Amino acid sequence: MALKSIYMVALAAGVALAQDTVDIAAEKLQMQAELSSPDFKPYTRPTGKVTEFITLGDSYTAGTGCNGDKEKVGGDAVRGKRSYPFQMKDDADSWEFINGDDTKPRLTFSAYTGDTSVELITQQLKQGGYKENNWDSARDIPFGHPQLGIMSIGGNDAHLSHILNDCIYRAWQPNDCQTTLNNLQGEIENGSLRDKISLAMYKAVAAGRAAGGAEPREAFQLYVPGYISFFNHDNPECDKVDWHYWTRLGDKVPLTVDLRKKLNHFVDEVNDIIKAAADELSKIGVIFVDGLQEAYNGHRYCEPGHTFQEMTDAETWFWSRYSKTDSDAEDLKGASVEDAEQQLLDFVFPGDGRLVAQVAENSPPWTWPGAEKYPTFDSLLAAINKPEVSTQAATPFNFLRSFHPKGTAYGSHTQLIMGAIADNRASVASVPTPGGKKEFLTRCKDWFMNDHLLVATCTNADGKEIKTQEDMNLCLKWIGPDQLVGTTEKEANLKDRCHDNCFFAQGPLERGILNDLWCVCEEENNPKGFANSASIAIEKLIGIQDDGFMNCEGHISAPSDAQPKKAATKRRARRISSSVMA
């Protein structure tokens, strides 16, 4: 998660903590007063293009360690080149869908590894015009004039670094795991965590409105994704694995089903708080991005068949502390347990030459001469943040990125966020296409396939939404092999050859919008009965008329009361996309 320290090493290594403080209670009262004021202006759904966007928050937005130690940018901010902000910035197809043309917005990248809600408020919302290549700067990045923002926040406020240290790694003077979990539960129950998260959202939207990039200002949007639970908590294979840091010492805590369920539960609780805060502030344009938990199914730690001490394989979407750091490959086994321990000793005691072999139950590392510098876990974190320490021994990168997503995983974040943006912005007016039709993708939404019927809700010239359906058998033809084409013939052969095997699926993995129609069709003389699938871009086939009806190759659609097909279509889409779109 977006943690101050992902297990026992501060992720903001080498950075002094923000000196600014925020009176949460007072600011909460001020926020409530402003929201209830008769002068308050509620959120209005935007209609303009996105020419700038800003990303705020902690390491989950910064993309800490997403691929290799040579792919860091922003200095102490520890941003990653395959973080979802960068993947979003380069997603030309999705922006074309959202903006109606080839406009690619510029990015302000303010997210900073290790930041709490207070640090976001005091360090990331500085007003000022757009600064080119701002992602190379650590702090003092001007806000720019964005139309929307994306923000992850709350993980560091929940002190999850202590949870991982006390419940999993037990690396440095660990406390009792259950006591640490109880402390977080107390912050959840007394509302203090919710107050910090709500205030950060409110202040970010206020900064967005003040920046003036949205027109009107009340159209500024803030998209807030949640966090991801780390573990498959059902697989008993993991009960024999422990990530205790000092393997020679006792008091090991294996990754049992019970422990994994507890830790996942707290991730869910933090997400519930974030979603509740976002829903409450939807009236000012805060939008919770759902779906990440489902996207990670099968890709967590302790998945069946992927449970071993290191857990560094490509199918595991979180980095392990054993993963290599000199390559962007996501499936290479890295350091041994002993090597990882030695890196930690070298970091905590730079230049002293202490050896892992010297660590024993009667002489753990924190009892050696010099360890009095770090009498508590917090004092160690503070020391790590001092420049004189970090210059002697840079934080080992595998420590920094442990429990953070890989670049491939951030592709799912990109798709879900871009999809949410598309779903929550009104259509941008488009240029008429030949024959007087308007672009389908900019005027219609909520499309799905129901057998051979393409169903969508489209906007007419007066702004009224009309649910309409088009029989794709009348305007789409399978000519095989692997080719779908539009046809003006009355009798197309799509229905006879493709049955009910047409569905929306993703294009190439970097595309985040489901704007391609895929069909799997019978091919003559094929012993398997089906050919490889083929696709056609919907916007090249369908137009939307000013009366709100679809127009496909001259065939005009009809009103619809169709319901979407369910799981079978989705399963088929995933199967085909994995085999055909690689």
Coordinates of C-alpha atoms in Angstrom, one line a residue:
M1 CA 0.0 0.0 0.0
A2 CA 1.0 3.6 0.0
L3 CA 3.0 3.3 3.1
K4 CA 5.4 5.6 5.0
S5 CA 7.6 2.5 5.2
I6 CA 6.5 -0.6 3.3
Y7 CA 7.8 -2.8 6.0
M8 CA 10.6 -1.3 8.1
V9 CA 12.4 1.1 5.8
A10 CA 10.8 4.5 5.1
L11 CA 9.8 4.9 1.6
A12 CA 10.5 8.5 1.7
A13 CA 14.2 7.7 2.4
G14 CA 16.5 10.7 2.5
V15 CA 13.6 13.1 2.8
A16 CA 12.8 15.3 5.8
L17 CA 9.2 15.0 6.8
A18 CA 7.0 18.0 6.2
Q19 CA 7.2 20.5 8.9
D20 CA 3.8 21.9 8.2
T21 CA 0.9 20.7 10.3
V22 CA -2.8 20.8 9.9
D23 CA -5.4 21.1 12.6
I24 CA -7.7 18.3 11.4
A25 CA -10.5 19.0 13.8
A26 CA -10.6 22.7 12.9
E27 CA -10.2 22.1 9.2
K28 CA -13.1 19.6 9.3
L29 CA -15.4 22.2 10.9
Q30 CA -14.4 24.7 8.3
M31 CA -15.0 22.2 5.5
Q32 CA -18.5 21.4 6.8
A33 CA -19.3 25.1 7.1
E34 CA -18.2 25.7 3.5
L35 CA -20.2 22.7 2.1
S36 CA -23.3 23.8 3.9
S37 CA -23.0 27.5 3.0
P38 CA -25.7 29.0 0.7
D39 CA -22.8 30.2 -1.5
F40 CA -21.5 26.6 -2.1
K41 CA -21.5 25.6 -5.7
P42 CA -22.0 21.9 -6.3
Y43 CA -20.2 19.8 -8.9
T44 CA -21.4 20.0 -12.5
R45 CA -20.7 17.2 -15.0
P46 CA -17.9 18.4 -17.4
T47 CA -18.4 18.7 -21.1
G48 CA -15.0 20.0 -22.3
K49 CA -11.8 18.2 -23.3
V50 CA -9.1 17.2 -20.9
T51 CA -6.0 19.2 -21.8
E52 CA -4.3 18.8 -18.4
F53 CA -4.5 16.3 -15.5
I54 CA -2.8 16.0 -12.2
T55 CA -1.9 13.0 -10.1
L56 CA -1.6 13.4 -6.3
G57 CA -1.0 11.1 -3.3
D58 CA 1.4 8.5 -2.1
S59 CA 3.5 5.7 -3.5
Y60 CA 0.6 3.9 -5.1
T61 CA 0.2 6.8 -7.5
A62 CA 3.9 7.5 -7.6
G63 CA 4.5 3.9 -8.8
T64 CA 7.4 3.4 -6.5
G65 CA 9.6 0.6 -7.8
C66 CA 7.2 -0.4 -10.5
N67 CA 10.1 -1.6 -12.7
G68 CA 13.8 -1.5 -11.9
D69 CA 15.9 0.9 -9.9
K70 CA 17.0 2.6 -13.1
E71 CA 13.5 3.6 -13.9
K72 CA 13.0 6.0 -11.0
V73 CA 12.2 9.7 -11.6
G74 CA 11.6 12.6 -9.3
G75 CA 14.5 12.0 -7.0
D76 CA 13.2 11.4 -3.4
A77 CA 9.6 11.2 -4.7
V78 CA 10.6 7.8 -6.2
R79 CA 8.2 7.8 -9.1
G80 CA 8.3 5.0 -11.6
K81 CA 8.3 5.2 -15.4
R82 CA 5.6 2.5 -15.6
S83 CA 3.4 4.1 -13.0
Y84 CA -0.2 4.5 -14.0
P85 CA 0.1 8.3 -14.4
F86 CA 2.7 7.8 -17.1
Q87 CA 0.7 5.0 -18.7
M88 CA -2.3 7.3 -18.7
K89 CA -0.4 10.1 -20.2
D90 CA 0.7 7.9 -23.1
D91 CA -2.7 6.2 -23.7
A92 CA -3.5 7.9 -27.0
D93 CA -6.5 5.7 -27.9
S94 CA -8.3 6.3 -24.6
W95 CA -7.8 10.1 -24.7
E96 CA -9.0 10.1 -28.3
F97 CA -12.2 8.3 -27.0
I98 CA -12.6 10.8 -24.2
N99 CA -11.7 14.0 -26.1
G100 CA -13.2 13.1 -29.5
D101 CA -9.9 13.9 -31.2
D102 CA -6.1 13.3 -30.9
T103 CA -5.7 15.7 -27.9
K104 CA -3.3 14.2 -25.4
P105 CA -3.4 16.1 -22.1
R106 CA -0.2 17.0 -20.3
L107 CA 0.5 15.6 -16.9
T108 CA 1.4 17.2 -13.5
F109 CA 2.9 14.5 -11.4
S110 CA 2.9 15.6 -7.8
A111 CA 2.4 12.2 -6.0
Y112 CA 5.2 11.6 -3.5
T113 CA 6.2 8.3 -2.0
G114 CA 5.4 8.1 1.7
D115 CA 3.1 11.1 1.9
T116 CA 0.2 11.2 4.4
S117 CA -3.0 13.2 4.0
V118 CA -1.4 16.1 5.8
E119 CA 1.7 16.0 3.6
L120 CA -0.5 15.9 0.5
I121 CA -2.4 19.0 1.7
T122 CA 0.7 21.0 2.7
Q123 CA 3.1 19.8 0.0
Q124 CA 1.2 18.9 -3.2
L125 CA -1.4 21.6 -3.8
K126 CA 0.8 24.6 -4.6
Q127 CA -0.9 26.9 -7.1
G128 CA 0.9 27.9 -10.3
G129 CA 1.0 27.4 -14.0
Y130 CA 2.0 24.2 -15.6
K131 CA 5.7 23.3 -15.4
E132 CA 7.2 21.2 -18.2
N133 CA 8.7 17.9 -17.2
N134 CA 7.5 18.5 -13.6
W135 CA 7.7 14.8 -12.8
D136 CA 11.5 15.2 -12.4
S137 CA 11.0 17.5 -9.5
A138 CA 10.5 16.2 -6.0
R139 CA 8.6 19.1 -4.3
D140 CA 7.3 22.5 -5.1
I141 CA 5.5 21.4 -8.3
P142 CA 2.9 23.9 -9.4
F143 CA -0.6 22.6 -9.6
G144 CA -1.1 23.7 -13.2
H145 CA -4.6 24.2 -14.7
P146 CA -6.0 20.7 -14.9
Q147 CA -9.6 19.6 -15.6
L148 CA -9.2 16.5 -13.3
G149 CA -7.0 14.8 -10.8
I150 CA -6.3 11.3 -9.6
M151 CA -5.3 10.6 -6.0
S152 CA -4.4 7.7 -3.7
I153 CA -4.2 8.5 0.0
G154 CA -4.8 6.9 3.4
G155 CA -2.3 4.0 3.5
N156 CA 0.3 6.0 5.4
D157 CA -2.3 7.6 7.7
A158 CA -3.2 4.0 8.7
H159 CA 0.4 3.3 9.8
L160 CA 0.5 0.2 7.7
S161 CA 4.3 0.2 7.8
H162 CA 4.0 -0.8 11.5
I163 CA 1.5 -3.5 10.7
L164 CA 3.8 -5.1 8.2
N165 CA 6.8 -4.8 10.5
D166 CA 4.9 -6.2 13.5
C167 CA 2.8 -8.8 11.8
I168 CA 5.0 -10.1 8.9
Y169 CA 8.7 -9.0 8.8
R170 CA 9.4 -8.5 12.6
A171 CA 12.5 -6.8 11.4
W172 CA 13.1 -4.1 14.0
Q173 CA 11.9 -4.2 17.6
P174 CA 8.4 -5.5 16.6
N175 CA 5.4 -5.0 18.8
D176 CA 2.6 -7.5 19.3
C177 CA 0.8 -7.9 15.9
Q178 CA -2.7 -7.9 17.4
T179 CA -2.0 -4.8 19.5
T180 CA -0.9 -2.9 16.3
L181 CA -4.0 -4.1 14.5
N182 CA -6.2 -2.9 17.4
N183 CA -4.6 0.5 17.2
L184 CA -5.6 0.9 13.6
Q185 CA -9.1 -0.4 14.4
G186 CA -9.3 2.4 17.0
E187 CA -8.5 5.0 14.4
I188 CA -11.1 3.6 12.1
E189 CA -13.8 3.5 14.8
N190 CA -13.2 7.0 16.2
G191 CA -13.3 8.5 12.8
S192 CA -9.9 10.1 12.8
L193 CA -8.7 8.2 9.7
R194 CA -11.9 9.2 7.8
D195 CA -11.4 12.8 8.8
K196 CA -7.9 12.9 7.4
I197 CA -8.9 11.3 4.1
S198 CA -12.0 13.4 3.6
L199 CA -10.0 16.6 4.3
A200 CA -7.4 15.6 1.7
M201 CA -10.0 15.0 -0.9
Y202 CA -11.8 18.3 -0.1
K203 CA -8.5 20.3 -0.3
A204 CA -7.5 18.7 -3.5
V205 CA -10.9 19.6 -5.2
A206 CA -10.6 23.1 -3.7
A207 CA -7.2 23.4 -5.3
G208 CA -8.5 22.1 -8.6
R209 CA -11.3 24.6 -8.6
A210 CA -9.0 27.4 -7.7
A211 CA -6.6 26.5 -10.6
G212 CA -9.3 27.3 -13.1
G213 CA -8.6 24.6 -15.6
A214 CA -12.1 23.3 -15.6
E215 CA -14.9 25.2 -17.3
P216 CA -16.9 25.9 -15.2
R217 CA -14.6 25.6 -12.2
E218 CA -17.2 23.4 -10.5
A219 CA -16.6 20.8 -13.2
F220 CA -13.2 19.8 -11.8
Q221 CA -13.1 16.1 -11.0
L222 CA -11.1 14.0 -8.5
Y223 CA -10.8 10.3 -9.2
V224 CA -9.8 8.2 -6.1
P225 CA -8.9 4.5 -6.5
G226 CA -8.7 2.3 -3.5
Y227 CA -5.9 0.0 -2.4
I228 CA -5.5 -3.8 -3.1
S229 CA -5.4 -6.6 -0.5
F230 CA -2.1 -8.3 -0.7
F231 CA -2.9 -11.9 -0.1
N232 CA -4.9 -14.8 -1.4
H233 CA -6.2 -15.7 2.1
D234 CA -7.7 -19.1 1.3
N235 CA -4.6 -21.1 0.1
P236 CA -3.2 -23.2 2.9
E237 CA 0.1 -23.7 1.1
C238 CA 1.3 -20.4 2.4
D239 CA 0.8 -21.4 6.1
K240 CA 4.4 -22.8 6.0
V241 CA 5.9 -19.6 4.6
D242 CA 7.2 -16.8 6.9
W243 CA 8.8 -13.5 6.0
H244 CA 10.5 -13.1 9.4
Y245 CA 13.6 -11.0 8.6
W246 CA 16.1 -12.6 10.9
T247 CA 15.8 -16.3 9.9
R248 CA 18.0 -17.5 12.8
L249 CA 15.9 -16.0 15.5
G250 CA 12.7 -17.4 17.0
D251 CA 9.3 -15.8 17.3
K252 CA 8.5 -16.4 13.6
V253 CA 5.1 -15.4 12.3
P254 CA 4.1 -17.6 9.3
L255 CA 1.6 -16.3 6.7
T256 CA -1.3 -18.3 8.0
V257 CA -4.8 -18.2 6.5
D258 CA -5.9 -16.4 9.7
L259 CA -3.2 -13.7 9.5
R260 CA -3.8 -13.1 5.8
K261 CA -7.5 -12.8 6.4
K262 CA -6.9 -10.2 9.1
L263 CA -4.5 -8.1 7.0
N264 CA -6.9 -8.3 4.0
H265 CA -9.7 -7.3 6.2
F266 CA -8.0 -4.0 7.2
V267 CA -7.2 -3.2 3.6
D268 CA -11.0 -3.6 3.0
E269 CA -11.8 -1.4 5.9
V270 CA -9.5 1.4 4.7
N271 CA -11.1 1.1 1.2
D272 CA -14.5 1.3 2.8
I273 CA -13.5 4.6 4.5
I274 CA -12.1 6.0 1.2
K275 CA -15.2 5.0 -0.7
A276 CA -17.5 6.5 1.9
A277 CA -15.6 9.7 2.0
A278 CA -15.6 9.9 -1.8
D279 CA -19.4 9.2 -2.0
E280 CA -20.0 11.9 0.6
L281 CA -18.0 14.4 -1.4
S282 CA -19.4 13.4 -4.8
K283 CA -21.3 16.6 -4.6
I284 CA -18.0 18.4 -5.2
G285 CA -16.8 16.1 -7.9
V286 CA -15.0 13.2 -6.1
I287 CA -15.4 9.9 -7.8
F288 CA -14.4 6.5 -6.4
V289 CA -12.7 4.2 -8.9
D290 CA -13.9 0.7 -8.3
G291 CA -12.7 -2.7 -9.7
L292 CA -9.1 -2.9 -8.6
Q293 CA -9.7 -5.8 -6.2
E294 CA -11.2 -7.9 -9.0
A295 CA -8.4 -7.1 -11.4
Y296 CA -5.8 -8.5 -9.0
N297 CA -7.6 -11.8 -8.5
G298 CA -5.1 -14.6 -9.2
H299 CA -2.1 -12.2 -8.9
R300 CA -1.6 -11.7 -5.1
Y301 CA 0.9 -13.2 -2.8
C302 CA 0.2 -16.8 -1.8
E303 CA -1.8 -17.8 -4.9
P304 CA -2.1 -21.6 -5.4
G305 CA 0.9 -22.8 -7.4
H306 CA 2.8 -19.6 -6.8
T307 CA 3.5 -20.0 -3.1
F308 CA 7.2 -20.2 -2.3
Q309 CA 9.5 -18.2 -0.1
E310 CA 10.5 -15.6 -2.7
M311 CA 7.2 -15.1 -4.6
T312 CA 8.9 -13.3 -7.4
D313 CA 7.2 -14.8 -10.5
A314 CA 5.6 -12.7 -13.1
E315 CA 2.0 -13.8 -12.2
T316 CA 2.5 -12.2 -8.8
W317 CA 1.7 -8.5 -9.3
F318 CA 3.4 -7.2 -6.2
W319 CA 7.1 -6.9 -5.8
S320 CA 8.8 -9.1 -3.3
R321 CA 11.9 -8.1 -1.3
Y322 CA 13.7 -10.9 -3.0
S323 CA 13.1 -9.6 -6.6
K324 CA 16.0 -8.4 -8.7
T325 CA 16.4 -4.6 -8.9
D326 CA 18.9 -4.3 -11.8
S327 CA 16.4 -5.3 -14.4
D328 CA 12.8 -4.4 -15.4
A329 CA 11.9 -8.1 -15.8
E330 CA 9.1 -9.1 -13.5
D331 CA 9.8 -12.8 -13.1
L332 CA 13.5 -13.0 -12.1
K333 CA 14.5 -14.6 -8.8
G334 CA 16.6 -12.2 -6.8
A335 CA 18.6 -12.2 -3.6
S336 CA 18.7 -15.1 -1.2
V337 CA 17.2 -14.7 2.3
E338 CA 20.7 -14.3 3.7
D339 CA 21.7 -11.7 1.0
A340 CA 18.5 -9.7 1.8
E341 CA 19.3 -9.7 5.5
Q342 CA 22.9 -8.6 4.9
Q343 CA 21.5 -5.6 2.8
L344 CA 19.4 -4.6 5.8
L345 CA 22.4 -4.8 8.2
D346 CA 24.6 -2.8 5.8
F347 CA 21.9 -0.1 5.6
V348 CA 21.2 0.2 9.4
F349 CA 24.9 0.0 10.3
P350 CA 26.7 1.6 7.4
G351 CA 30.4 0.8 7.1
D352 CA 30.5 -1.4 10.3
G353 CA 30.9 -4.7 8.4
R354 CA 28.4 -6.5 10.6
L355 CA 27.6 -10.0 9.3
V356 CA 24.4 -11.9 9.3
A357 CA 26.2 -14.9 10.7
Q358 CA 26.7 -12.9 13.9
V359 CA 23.0 -12.4 14.5
A360 CA 21.7 -14.8 17.1
E361 CA 18.8 -15.0 19.6
N362 CA 21.1 -13.8 22.4
S363 CA 22.5 -11.0 20.2
P364 CA 20.0 -9.6 17.7
P365 CA 21.1 -6.6 15.7
W366 CA 19.4 -4.1 17.9
T367 CA 21.5 -5.0 20.9
W368 CA 24.9 -4.3 19.3
P369 CA 26.9 -1.2 20.2
G370 CA 25.5 1.7 18.2
A371 CA 22.0 0.4 18.2
E372 CA 21.1 2.8 21.0
K373 CA 20.8 5.4 18.2
Y374 CA 17.5 3.6 17.3
P375 CA 15.7 2.8 20.6
T376 CA 12.3 2.6 18.8
F377 CA 11.0 1.8 15.4
D378 CA 9.9 5.4 14.9
S379 CA 13.4 6.6 15.7
L380 CA 14.8 4.3 13.1
L381 CA 12.4 5.7 10.5
A382 CA 13.4 9.2 11.5
A383 CA 17.1 8.3 11.2
I384 CA 16.5 6.8 7.7
N385 CA 15.0 10.1 6.7
K386 CA 18.1 12.1 7.6
P387 CA 20.4 12.9 4.7
E388 CA 23.5 12.0 6.6
V389 CA 22.3 8.4 7.0
S390 CA 20.9 8.0 3.5
T391 CA 24.1 9.3 1.9
Q392 CA 26.1 6.6 3.8
A393 CA 23.9 3.8 2.7
A394 CA 21.1 4.3 0.2
T395 CA 18.0 2.4 1.0
P396 CA 18.1 -1.0 -0.8
F397 CA 15.7 -0.8 -3.7
N398 CA 14.1 -4.2 -3.1
F399 CA 13.1 -2.9 0.4
L400 CA 11.6 0.3 -1.1
R401 CA 9.3 -1.4 -3.6
S402 CA 8.3 -4.5 -1.6
F403 CA 4.5 -4.8 -1.4
H404 CA 4.1 -2.3 -4.4
P405 CA 2.6 -3.2 -7.7
K406 CA 4.6 -4.0 -10.8
G407 CA 4.3 -2.1 -14.1
T408 CA 2.0 -4.8 -15.6
A409 CA -0.3 -4.4 -12.6
Y410 CA -0.5 -0.7 -13.1
G411 CA -1.9 -1.3 -16.6
S412 CA -5.1 -2.5 -14.9
H413 CA -5.1 0.7 -12.8
T414 CA -4.8 2.7 -16.0
Q415 CA -7.7 0.9 -17.7
L416 CA -10.0 1.3 -14.8
I417 CA -9.2 5.0 -14.2
M418 CA -9.5 5.8 -17.9
G419 CA -12.8 3.9 -18.1
A420 CA -14.1 5.9 -15.1
I421 CA -13.1 9.1 -16.7
A422 CA -15.0 8.2 -19.9
D423 CA -18.0 7.2 -17.9
N424 CA -18.2 10.4 -15.9
R425 CA -17.7 13.1 -18.6
A426 CA -20.4 14.2 -21.0
S427 CA -19.7 13.7 -24.7
V428 CA -17.5 16.2 -26.4
A429 CA -19.2 17.6 -29.5
S430 CA -17.7 15.9 -32.6
V431 CA -17.3 16.7 -36.3
P432 CA -20.1 15.3 -38.5
T433 CA -19.0 12.2 -40.5
P434 CA -20.1 11.6 -44.1
G435 CA -23.8 11.1 -44.5
G436 CA -24.6 13.5 -41.6
K437 CA -23.8 11.0 -38.8
K438 CA -22.0 12.0 -35.6
E439 CA -19.2 10.0 -34.0
F440 CA -20.7 7.1 -32.1
L441 CA -18.1 7.0 -29.3
T442 CA -18.6 10.6 -28.3
R443 CA -22.4 10.5 -28.2
C444 CA -23.2 7.0 -26.8
K445 CA -22.4 5.2 -23.6
D446 CA -23.1 2.0 -21.7
W447 CA -22.9 -0.2 -24.8
F448 CA -23.1 -3.9 -24.6
M449 CA -23.9 -6.9 -26.9
N450 CA -27.1 -8.9 -26.5
D451 CA -26.7 -11.7 -28.9
H452 CA -26.2 -9.8 -32.2
L453 CA -27.8 -6.6 -30.9
L454 CA -25.5 -3.7 -30.1
V455 CA -27.3 -1.7 -27.3
A456 CA -26.3 1.8 -26.2
T457 CA -27.7 4.9 -24.6
C458 CA -27.1 7.8 -27.0
T459 CA -27.7 11.6 -26.8
N460 CA -29.8 13.4 -29.4
A461 CA -29.2 16.9 -30.6
D462 CA -31.3 18.3 -27.7
G463 CA -29.2 16.5 -25.1
K464 CA -31.8 13.8 -24.3
E465 CA -30.6 10.3 -23.8
I466 CA -32.2 7.5 -25.8
K467 CA -31.6 3.8 -25.4
T468 CA -31.3 2.3 -28.8
Q469 CA -30.2 -1.0 -30.3
E470 CA -28.7 -2.0 -33.7
D471 CA -28.9 -5.5 -35.2
M472 CA -25.3 -6.0 -36.2
N473 CA -26.3 -8.9 -38.5
L474 CA -27.7 -6.3 -40.9
C475 CA -24.5 -4.3 -41.2
L476 CA -21.5 -6.5 -40.3
K477 CA -20.1 -9.4 -42.2
W478 CA -17.6 -12.2 -41.5
I479 CA -15.5 -12.8 -44.6
G480 CA -12.8 -14.9 -42.9
P481 CA -10.2 -15.7 -42.2
D482 CA -10.0 -13.2 -39.3
Q483 CA -11.8 -10.4 -41.0
L484 CA -15.0 -8.5 -40.0
V485 CA -16.2 -5.8 -42.5
G486 CA -19.2 -3.6 -42.8
T487 CA -21.7 -4.5 -45.5
T488 CA -24.6 -2.8 -47.2
E489 CA -26.1 -6.1 -48.3
K490 CA -29.4 -6.9 -46.7
E491 CA -28.3 -10.5 -46.0
A492 CA -25.0 -10.6 -44.0
N493 CA -23.7 -13.9 -42.8
L494 CA -22.7 -12.8 -39.3
K495 CA -25.5 -14.5 -37.5
D496 CA -25.1 -17.8 -39.4
R497 CA -21.3 -18.0 -39.0
C498 CA -20.8 -16.3 -35.6
H499 CA -23.8 -17.4 -33.6
D500 CA -23.7 -15.6 -30.2
N501 CA -20.0 -15.2 -30.2
C502 CA -19.7 -11.4 -30.5
F503 CA -18.6 -9.3 -27.6
F504 CA -16.8 -6.2 -26.5
A505 CA -13.2 -6.8 -25.4
Q506 CA -10.0 -4.8 -25.0
G507 CA -7.8 -4.0 -27.9
P508 CA -4.1 -4.1 -27.3
L509 CA -3.3 -4.1 -23.6
E510 CA -2.3 -0.5 -23.5
R511 CA -5.8 0.5 -24.5
G512 CA -8.2 1.1 -21.7
I513 CA -11.5 1.5 -23.5
L514 CA -13.8 -1.3 -24.7
N515 CA -14.4 0.2 -28.1
D516 CA -13.6 -2.9 -30.3
L517 CA -16.2 -5.5 -31.2
W518 CA -14.8 -9.0 -31.3
C519 CA -16.4 -12.0 -32.9
V520 CA -15.4 -15.7 -33.0
C521 CA -16.9 -17.3 -36.1
E522 CA -17.1 -20.7 -37.8
E523 CA -14.7 -21.1 -40.7
E524 CA -15.1 -23.8 -43.4
N525 CA -12.6 -26.6 -43.4
N526 CA -11.4 -25.7 -39.9
P527 CA -11.2 -28.9 -37.9
K528 CA -11.6 -27.0 -34.6
G529 CA -14.9 -25.6 -35.9
F530 CA -13.9 -22.0 -35.1
A531 CA -11.5 -19.6 -36.6
N532 CA -9.3 -17.2 -34.6
S533 CA -11.3 -14.1 -33.5
A534 CA -11.4 -10.9 -35.5
S535 CA -12.3 -7.4 -34.4
I536 CA -13.6 -4.2 -35.9
A537 CA -13.5 -0.7 -34.3
I538 CA -17.0 0.4 -33.5
E539 CA -16.4 4.0 -34.4
K540 CA -15.6 3.0 -37.9
L541 CA -18.9 1.2 -38.3
I542 CA -21.5 3.0 -36.2
G543 CA -22.6 6.7 -36.3
I544 CA -25.2 8.4 -34.2
Q545 CA -27.8 10.6 -35.8
D546 CA -29.2 13.9 -34.3
D547 CA -32.3 12.1 -33.3
G548 CA -30.2 9.8 -31.0
F549 CA -30.5 6.6 -33.1
M550 CA -27.6 4.6 -34.4
N551 CA -26.9 4.3 -38.1
C552 CA -24.9 1.3 -39.3
E553 CA -24.2 1.1 -43.0
G554 CA -27.5 2.8 -43.7
H555 CA -29.5 0.7 -41.3
I556 CA -31.2 2.7 -38.6
S557 CA -31.6 1.3 -35.1
A558 CA -34.7 0.9 -33.0
P559 CA -35.5 1.6 -29.3
S560 CA -34.3 -1.0 -26.9
D561 CA -35.3 -2.6 -23.6
A562 CA -32.5 -5.3 -23.9
Q563 CA -30.5 -6.3 -20.8
P564 CA -26.8 -7.0 -20.9
K565 CA -25.6 -10.6 -21.2
K566 CA -23.8 -11.7 -18.1
A567 CA -20.8 -13.7 -17.0
A568 CA -20.5 -16.0 -20.0
T569 CA -19.8 -13.1 -22.4
K570 CA -17.2 -11.7 -20.0
R571 CA -15.4 -15.0 -19.6
R572 CA -15.3 -15.5 -23.3
A573 CA -13.9 -11.9 -23.8
R574 CA -11.1 -12.6 -21.3
R575 CA -10.3 -15.9 -22.9
I576 CA -10.0 -14.5 -26.4
S577 CA -8.2 -11.3 -25.3
S578 CA -5.5 -13.4 -23.6
S579 CA -4.9 -15.6 -26.6
V580 CA -5.4 -13.2 -29.5
M581 CA -4.3 -9.8 -28.3
A582 CA -0.8 -10.7 -27.1

